[in-house]
Amino acid sequence: MGRLGPDLTTPEGRLEVAHAAAEFAREAGALQLARLGQLRAGEVRSKSARRDLVTEVDLECERLLVERLREHFPGHAIEAEEEVRDARDEERPRWFVDPLDGTVNFIHELPAFAVSMGLFVGRRPLAAVVHAPRLAETFVAAEGAGATLNGQRIRVSDTTELADAIVATGFPYRRNELPNNNLSNFDRLFLEVRGLRRMGSAAIDLAYTAAGRIDAYWELHLGPHDMAAGALLVREAGGLVTDVDGGDDWLRSGAVVAGPESLHRALVALVEG
């Protein structure tokens, strides 16, 4: 193991990194379960928008994960949601970390919250973990090594028609300020699909898409930390991930469409970014 850790040029090396990250995510998840329902006054505050909340648990989990990544992969950069953003370097492996995706769910004691960790070099996803502690589910993927849920291989849905599909999406916290807050897309898809779901966690939406529980997913106005891990899960489970125009700029554009090929193609034709 060198300065960058296991050999990222092989599926085996990438999988080793993913499994290490899964252990870190489970540690953060245990912290979340210990604090679930125990938040005190003053431990929750708003960020850029009133609806966009952060808790002391978000910060504690991020610090734990950053410490573990710095210790085990000192050559890697980190871009986390709350406090840490290393300088951009397209050649250096970079972790996108959401320590608690679904903070509002966590505050309200709803089970759809997760730790999300994705490793990239440039735009290329290499390893991913989405750990949902309240659901006792850990999704892991490595480029070229497939995707698993609690150690069992997963695949995207085999649904081919939107009329038969359960499709998930979400809405931005600043939805009253943005010209396209995704509501028109929701209205358009409402009559085209079997059902629409809004889980409140992009990481879980993507993980469930990878597992075939949700047939397809789209969302706008996301951050890289929201979707970096889940996108690789979908790809390694046999699905497609693009921006809303069908291109490869999803990580930084904030807009993503994911699912099996036929549904992905249908969503790209209908969703406006």
mmCIF file of C-alpha atoms in Angstrom:
data_model
loop_
_atom_site.group_PDB
_atom_site.id
_atom_site.type_symbol
_atom_site.label_atom_id
_atom_site.label_comp_id
_atom_site.label_asym_id
_atom_site.label_seq_id
_atom_site.Cartn_x
_atom_site.Cartn_y
_atom_site.Cartn_z
ATOM 1 C CA MET A 1 0.000 0.000 0.000
ATOM 2 C CA GLY A 2 1.499 3.324 -1.071
ATOM 3 C CA ARG A 3 0.708 6.918 -0.287
ATOM 4 C CA LEU A 4 -2.583 6.684 -2.159
ATOM 5 C CA GLY A 5 -3.532 3.409 -0.454
ATOM 6 C CA PRO A 6 -4.525 0.293 -2.429
ATOM 7 C CA ASP A 7 -3.947 0.180 -6.178
ATOM 8 C CA LEU A 8 -6.799 2.157 -7.739
ATOM 9 C CA THR A 9 -5.961 0.840 -11.208
ATOM 10 C CA THR A 10 -7.491 -2.577 -10.425
ATOM 11 C CA PRO A 11 -11.056 -3.561 -9.477
ATOM 12 C CA GLU A 12 -9.637 -5.432 -6.493
ATOM 13 C CA GLY A 13 -7.835 -2.348 -5.220
ATOM 14 C CA ARG A 14 -10.884 -0.163 -5.710
ATOM 15 C CA LEU A 15 -13.043 -2.695 -3.883
ATOM 16 C CA GLU A 16 -10.584 -2.766 -0.982
ATOM 17 C CA VAL A 17 -10.921 1.005 -0.692
ATOM 18 C CA ALA A 18 -14.716 0.768 -0.849
ATOM 19 C CA HIS A 19 -14.821 -1.811 1.945
ATOM 20 C CA ALA A 20 -12.571 0.351 4.119
ATOM 21 C CA ALA A 21 -14.890 3.315 3.536
ATOM 22 C CA ALA A 22 -17.866 1.137 4.461
ATOM 23 C CA GLU A 23 -16.316 0.513 7.860
ATOM 24 C CA PHE A 24 -15.882 4.248 8.386
ATOM 25 C CA ALA A 25 -19.481 4.833 7.287
ATOM 26 C CA ARG A 26 -20.774 2.235 9.743
ATOM 27 C CA GLU A 27 -18.865 3.980 12.522
ATOM 28 C CA ALA A 28 -20.530 7.274 11.609
ATOM 29 C CA GLY A 29 -23.875 5.477 11.346
ATOM 30 C CA ALA A 30 -23.509 4.127 14.871
ATOM 31 C CA LEU A 31 -22.980 7.684 16.088
ATOM 32 C CA GLN A 32 -26.160 8.738 14.298
ATOM 33 C CA LEU A 33 -28.201 5.961 15.880
ATOM 34 C CA ALA A 34 -26.857 6.876 19.304
ATOM 35 C CA ARG A 35 -27.991 10.480 18.800
ATOM 36 C CA LEU A 36 -31.284 9.761 17.023
ATOM 37 C CA GLY A 37 -34.091 11.436 18.950
ATOM 38 C CA GLN A 38 -31.580 12.935 21.395
ATOM 39 C CA LEU A 39 -30.894 16.335 19.801
ATOM 40 C CA ARG A 40 -30.957 19.211 22.261
ATOM 41 C CA ALA A 41 -31.981 22.821 21.768
ATOM 42 C CA GLY A 42 -29.211 24.642 19.947
ATOM 43 C CA GLU A 43 -27.931 21.530 18.126
ATOM 44 C CA VAL A 44 -29.951 22.292 14.986
ATOM 45 C CA ARG A 45 -29.515 25.403 12.840
ATOM 46 C CA SER A 46 -30.337 26.653 9.344
ATOM 47 C CA LYS A 47 -27.697 27.049 6.620
ATOM 48 C CA SER A 48 -28.194 29.013 3.375
ATOM 49 C CA ALA A 49 -31.966 28.538 3.425
ATOM 50 C CA ARG A 50 -34.400 28.197 6.297
ATOM 51 C CA ARG A 51 -35.343 24.665 5.204
ATOM 52 C CA ASP A 52 -31.672 23.607 4.837
ATOM 53 C CA LEU A 53 -30.716 22.332 8.265
ATOM 54 C CA VAL A 54 -27.510 21.099 9.845
ATOM 55 C CA THR A 55 -27.059 19.441 13.227
ATOM 56 C CA GLU A 56 -24.148 18.823 15.517
ATOM 57 C CA VAL A 57 -24.432 15.175 14.449
ATOM 58 C CA ASP A 58 -23.701 16.161 10.819
ATOM 59 C CA LEU A 59 -20.553 17.932 11.991
ATOM 60 C CA GLU A 60 -19.437 15.158 14.349
ATOM 61 C CA CYS A 61 -19.868 12.530 11.648
ATOM 62 C CA GLU A 62 -18.026 14.585 9.056
ATOM 63 C CA ARG A 63 -15.084 15.134 11.405
ATOM 64 C CA LEU A 64 -14.958 11.411 12.163
ATOM 65 C CA LEU A 65 -15.008 10.459 8.478
ATOM 66 C CA VAL A 66 -12.411 13.066 7.534
ATOM 67 C CA GLU A 67 -10.142 11.818 10.311
ATOM 68 C CA ARG A 68 -10.462 8.216 9.122
ATOM 69 C CA LEU A 69 -9.839 9.130 5.476
ATOM 70 C CA ARG A 70 -6.828 11.298 6.315
ATOM 71 C CA GLU A 71 -5.370 8.464 8.384
ATOM 72 C CA HIS A 72 -5.927 5.641 5.891
ATOM 73 C CA PHE A 73 -5.633 7.502 2.565
ATOM 74 C CA PRO A 74 -3.341 10.477 3.218
ATOM 75 C CA GLY A 75 -2.792 11.091 -0.488
ATOM 76 C CA HIS A 76 -6.492 11.577 -1.180
ATOM 77 C CA ALA A 77 -8.321 14.903 -1.263
ATOM 78 C CA ILE A 78 -11.673 15.399 0.488
ATOM 79 C CA GLU A 79 -14.706 17.469 -0.434
ATOM 80 C CA ALA A 80 -17.306 17.164 2.310
ATOM 81 C CA GLU A 81 -20.641 18.885 2.705
ATOM 82 C CA GLU A 82 -20.065 20.949 5.813
ATOM 83 C CA GLU A 83 -16.489 21.957 6.645
ATOM 84 C CA VAL A 84 -13.789 20.422 4.442
ATOM 85 C CA ARG A 85 -13.010 21.211 0.806
ATOM 86 C CA ASP A 86 -9.478 20.519 -0.366
ATOM 87 C CA ALA A 87 -8.121 22.385 -3.398
ATOM 88 C CA ARG A 88 -9.256 21.033 -6.773
ATOM 89 C CA ASP A 89 -6.791 18.689 -8.455
ATOM 90 C CA GLU A 90 -8.175 16.523 -11.258
ATOM 91 C CA GLU A 91 -5.287 14.034 -10.966
ATOM 92 C CA ARG A 92 -5.660 13.397 -7.246
ATOM 93 C CA PRO A 93 -8.191 10.877 -5.888
ATOM 94 C CA ARG A 94 -10.990 12.864 -4.249
ATOM 95 C CA TRP A 95 -13.632 11.783 -1.744
ATOM 96 C CA PHE A 96 -17.066 13.388 -1.882
ATOM 97 C CA VAL A 97 -18.553 12.970 1.590
ATOM 98 C CA ASP A 98 -22.051 13.603 2.836
ATOM 99 C CA PRO A 99 -21.863 12.652 6.516
ATOM 100 C CA LEU A 100 -25.636 12.699 6.996
ATOM 101 C CA ASP A 101 -27.719 12.815 3.831
ATOM 102 C CA GLY A 102 -31.331 13.331 4.828
ATOM 103 C CA THR A 103 -30.721 15.606 7.807
ATOM 104 C CA VAL A 104 -34.361 16.722 7.954
ATOM 105 C CA ASN A 105 -35.440 13.064 8.053
ATOM 106 C CA PHE A 106 -32.949 12.452 10.851
ATOM 107 C CA ILE A 107 -34.290 15.384 12.864
ATOM 108 C CA HIS A 108 -37.842 14.094 12.462
ATOM 109 C CA GLU A 109 -36.747 10.500 13.237
ATOM 110 C CA LEU A 110 -37.687 9.228 9.787
ATOM 111 C CA PRO A 111 -35.472 6.293 8.739
ATOM 112 C CA ALA A 112 -34.381 7.586 5.299
ATOM 113 C CA PHE A 113 -30.986 9.068 6.143
ATOM 114 C CA ALA A 114 -27.539 7.837 5.210
ATOM 115 C CA VAL A 115 -23.778 8.277 5.141
ATOM 116 C CA SER A 116 -22.594 8.766 1.549
ATOM 117 C CA MET A 117 -18.955 8.484 0.414
ATOM 118 C CA GLY A 118 -17.774 8.456 -3.189
ATOM 119 C CA LEU A 119 -14.188 8.343 -4.501
ATOM 120 C CA PHE A 120 -13.362 9.921 -7.881
ATOM 121 C CA VAL A 121 -10.396 10.807 -10.020
ATOM 122 C CA GLY A 122 -11.568 13.688 -12.156
ATOM 123 C CA ARG A 123 -15.045 12.731 -13.377
ATOM 124 C CA ARG A 124 -14.389 9.019 -13.041
ATOM 125 C CA PRO A 125 -16.094 7.278 -10.074
ATOM 126 C CA LEU A 126 -13.954 4.561 -8.490
ATOM 127 C CA ALA A 127 -15.535 3.520 -5.186
ATOM 128 C CA ALA A 128 -18.764 4.201 -3.335
ATOM 129 C CA VAL A 129 -20.589 3.558 -0.079
ATOM 130 C CA VAL A 130 -24.100 4.480 1.004
ATOM 131 C CA HIS A 131 -24.847 3.323 4.541
ATOM 132 C CA ALA A 132 -28.366 3.725 5.954
ATOM 133 C CA PRO A 133 -27.930 2.953 9.662
ATOM 134 C CA ARG A 134 -31.584 3.030 10.734
ATOM 135 C CA LEU A 135 -32.365 0.543 7.957
ATOM 136 C CA ALA A 136 -29.250 -1.580 8.636
ATOM 137 C CA GLU A 137 -28.308 -1.443 4.957
ATOM 138 C CA THR A 138 -24.880 -0.863 3.436
ATOM 139 C CA PHE A 139 -24.535 -0.395 -0.316
ATOM 140 C CA VAL A 140 -21.007 -0.757 -1.737
ATOM 141 C CA ALA A 141 -19.641 -0.417 -5.261
ATOM 142 C CA ALA A 142 -16.258 -0.302 -6.987
ATOM 143 C CA GLU A 143 -15.653 0.404 -10.646
ATOM 144 C CA GLY A 144 -15.475 -2.916 -12.473
ATOM 145 C CA ALA A 145 -16.454 -4.933 -9.391
ATOM 146 C CA GLY A 146 -20.235 -4.520 -9.296
ATOM 147 C CA ALA A 147 -22.563 -3.222 -6.587
ATOM 148 C CA THR A 148 -23.818 -4.949 -3.450
ATOM 149 C CA LEU A 149 -26.312 -4.502 -0.623
ATOM 150 C CA ASN A 150 -25.112 -6.097 2.614
ATOM 151 C CA GLY A 151 -22.774 -8.254 0.544
ATOM 152 C CA GLN A 152 -25.358 -9.437 -2.018
ATOM 153 C CA ARG A 153 -25.166 -8.344 -5.655
ATOM 154 C CA ILE A 154 -27.813 -5.888 -6.815
ATOM 155 C CA ARG A 155 -29.161 -4.923 -10.238
ATOM 156 C CA VAL A 156 -31.287 -2.094 -11.560
ATOM 157 C CA SER A 157 -34.927 -2.710 -12.398
ATOM 158 C CA ASP A 158 -35.942 -4.540 -15.561
ATOM 159 C CA THR A 159 -38.964 -2.262 -15.989
ATOM 160 C CA THR A 160 -39.016 -0.820 -19.515
ATOM 161 C CA GLU A 161 -42.049 1.500 -19.592
ATOM 162 C CA LEU A 162 -42.631 4.655 -17.553
ATOM 163 C CA ALA A 163 -46.268 3.664 -17.130
ATOM 164 C CA ASP A 164 -45.080 0.670 -15.071
ATOM 165 C CA ALA A 165 -42.385 2.545 -13.152
ATOM 166 C CA ILE A 166 -41.954 3.932 -9.659
ATOM 167 C CA VAL A 167 -39.791 7.029 -10.118
ATOM 168 C CA ALA A 168 -38.166 9.120 -7.400
ATOM 169 C CA THR A 169 -37.135 12.758 -7.266
ATOM 170 C CA GLY A 170 -36.594 15.592 -4.809
ATOM 171 C CA PHE A 171 -36.854 19.344 -4.476
ATOM 172 C CA PRO A 172 -34.297 22.022 -3.535
ATOM 173 C CA TYR A 173 -34.438 23.804 -0.194
ATOM 174 C CA ARG A 174 -34.389 27.138 -2.028
ATOM 175 C CA ARG A 175 -37.344 26.131 -4.183
ATOM 176 C CA ASN A 176 -39.095 29.494 -3.788
ATOM 177 C CA GLU A 177 -36.035 31.317 -5.202
ATOM 178 C CA LEU A 178 -35.040 29.162 -8.196
ATOM 179 C CA PRO A 179 -36.433 29.535 -11.741
ATOM 180 C CA ASN A 180 -36.700 25.755 -12.154
ATOM 181 C CA ASN A 181 -37.516 24.190 -8.814
ATOM 182 C CA ASN A 182 -38.426 20.807 -10.403
ATOM 183 C CA LEU A 183 -42.150 21.200 -9.775
ATOM 184 C CA SER A 184 -42.963 21.448 -13.509
ATOM 185 C CA ASN A 185 -41.029 18.203 -14.097
ATOM 186 C CA PHE A 186 -42.970 16.556 -11.273
ATOM 187 C CA ASP A 187 -46.256 17.705 -12.829
ATOM 188 C CA ARG A 188 -45.172 16.417 -16.248
ATOM 189 C CA LEU A 189 -44.133 12.987 -14.949
ATOM 190 C CA PHE A 190 -47.105 12.659 -12.610
ATOM 191 C CA LEU A 191 -49.371 11.451 -15.401
ATOM 192 C CA GLU A 192 -46.728 9.296 -17.097
ATOM 193 C CA VAL A 193 -45.630 6.925 -14.325
ATOM 194 C CA ARG A 194 -47.127 4.368 -11.959
ATOM 195 C CA GLY A 195 -45.962 6.356 -8.946
ATOM 196 C CA LEU A 196 -43.668 9.139 -7.800
ATOM 197 C CA ARG A 197 -41.670 9.036 -4.582
ATOM 198 C CA ARG A 198 -39.835 11.712 -2.615
ATOM 199 C CA MET A 199 -37.585 10.081 -0.003
ATOM 200 C CA GLY A 200 -35.698 13.154 1.190
ATOM 201 C CA SER A 201 -32.267 11.605 0.598
ATOM 202 C CA ALA A 202 -30.633 11.594 -2.825
ATOM 203 C CA ALA A 203 -28.144 8.976 -1.659
ATOM 204 C CA ILE A 204 -30.937 6.572 -0.724
ATOM 205 C CA ASP A 205 -32.862 7.345 -3.922
ATOM 206 C CA LEU A 206 -29.832 6.374 -5.990
ATOM 207 C CA ALA A 207 -29.042 3.313 -3.858
ATOM 208 C CA TYR A 208 -32.641 2.129 -4.195
ATOM 209 C CA THR A 209 -32.459 2.709 -7.952
ATOM 210 C CA ALA A 210 -29.343 0.538 -8.052
ATOM 211 C CA ALA A 211 -31.193 -2.174 -6.127
ATOM 212 C CA GLY A 212 -34.253 -2.031 -8.396
ATOM 213 C CA ARG A 213 -36.552 -0.933 -5.584
ATOM 214 C CA ILE A 214 -37.036 2.371 -7.394
ATOM 215 C CA ASP A 215 -37.157 2.032 -11.166
ATOM 216 C CA ALA A 216 -35.542 5.380 -12.007
ATOM 217 C CA TYR A 217 -34.606 8.733 -10.472
ATOM 218 C CA TRP A 218 -33.978 12.327 -11.425
ATOM 219 C CA GLU A 219 -33.253 15.485 -9.470
ATOM 220 C CA LEU A 220 -31.978 19.036 -9.940
ATOM 221 C CA HIS A 221 -29.874 21.397 -7.783
ATOM 222 C CA LEU A 222 -27.827 18.732 -6.002
ATOM 223 C CA GLY A 223 -24.263 18.937 -4.750
ATOM 224 C CA PRO A 224 -21.552 16.436 -5.716
ATOM 225 C CA HIS A 225 -21.618 14.992 -2.199
ATOM 226 C CA ASP A 226 -25.332 14.145 -2.643
ATOM 227 C CA MET A 227 -24.894 11.876 -5.653
ATOM 228 C CA ALA A 228 -21.230 10.886 -6.042
ATOM 229 C CA ALA A 229 -21.605 7.541 -4.273
ATOM 230 C CA GLY A 230 -25.093 6.650 -5.436
ATOM 231 C CA ALA A 231 -24.247 7.270 -9.080
ATOM 232 C CA LEU A 232 -21.544 4.601 -9.079
ATOM 233 C CA LEU A 233 -23.922 2.182 -7.371
ATOM 234 C CA VAL A 234 -26.362 2.637 -10.260
ATOM 235 C CA ARG A 235 -23.651 2.256 -12.907
ATOM 236 C CA GLU A 236 -22.211 -0.871 -11.343
ATOM 237 C CA ALA A 237 -25.728 -2.305 -11.010
ATOM 238 C CA GLY A 238 -26.196 -2.028 -14.774
ATOM 239 C CA GLY A 239 -27.859 1.374 -15.058
ATOM 240 C CA LEU A 240 -27.086 4.691 -16.727
ATOM 241 C CA VAL A 241 -26.284 7.993 -15.028
ATOM 242 C CA THR A 242 -26.166 11.305 -16.905
ATOM 243 C CA ASP A 243 -27.118 14.932 -16.569
ATOM 244 C CA VAL A 244 -30.595 15.944 -17.758
ATOM 245 C CA ASP A 245 -29.325 16.438 -21.315
ATOM 246 C CA GLY A 246 -27.946 12.911 -21.454
ATOM 247 C CA GLY A 247 -24.363 14.146 -21.061
ATOM 248 C CA ASP A 248 -21.585 13.349 -18.606
ATOM 249 C CA ASP A 249 -21.594 16.582 -16.593
ATOM 250 C CA TRP A 250 -23.807 15.317 -13.793
ATOM 251 C CA LEU A 251 -21.319 15.465 -10.913
ATOM 252 C CA ARG A 252 -20.792 19.218 -10.999
ATOM 253 C CA SER A 253 -23.912 20.316 -12.885
ATOM 254 C CA GLY A 254 -26.216 19.484 -9.974
ATOM 255 C CA ALA A 255 -28.704 17.624 -12.182
ATOM 256 C CA VAL A 256 -28.886 13.860 -12.558
ATOM 257 C CA VAL A 257 -30.983 11.200 -14.299
ATOM 258 C CA ALA A 258 -30.421 7.555 -13.356
ATOM 259 C CA GLY A 259 -31.945 4.179 -14.127
ATOM 260 C CA PRO A 260 -32.040 1.298 -16.599
ATOM 261 C CA GLU A 261 -31.443 2.318 -20.212
ATOM 262 C CA SER A 262 -35.039 2.423 -21.466
ATOM 263 C CA LEU A 263 -36.378 4.415 -18.517
ATOM 264 C CA HIS A 264 -33.334 6.665 -18.494
ATOM 265 C CA ARG A 265 -33.914 7.511 -22.139
ATOM 266 C CA ALA A 266 -37.584 8.295 -21.467
ATOM 267 C CA LEU A 267 -36.742 10.550 -18.503
ATOM 268 C CA VAL A 268 -34.099 12.488 -20.415
ATOM 269 C CA ALA A 269 -36.734 13.230 -23.059
ATOM 270 C CA LEU A 270 -39.162 14.615 -20.461
ATOM 271 C CA VAL A 271 -37.076 16.274 -17.734
ATOM 272 C CA GLU A 272 -36.013 19.897 -18.133
ATOM 273 C CA GLY A 273 -32.984 21.160 -16.205
#
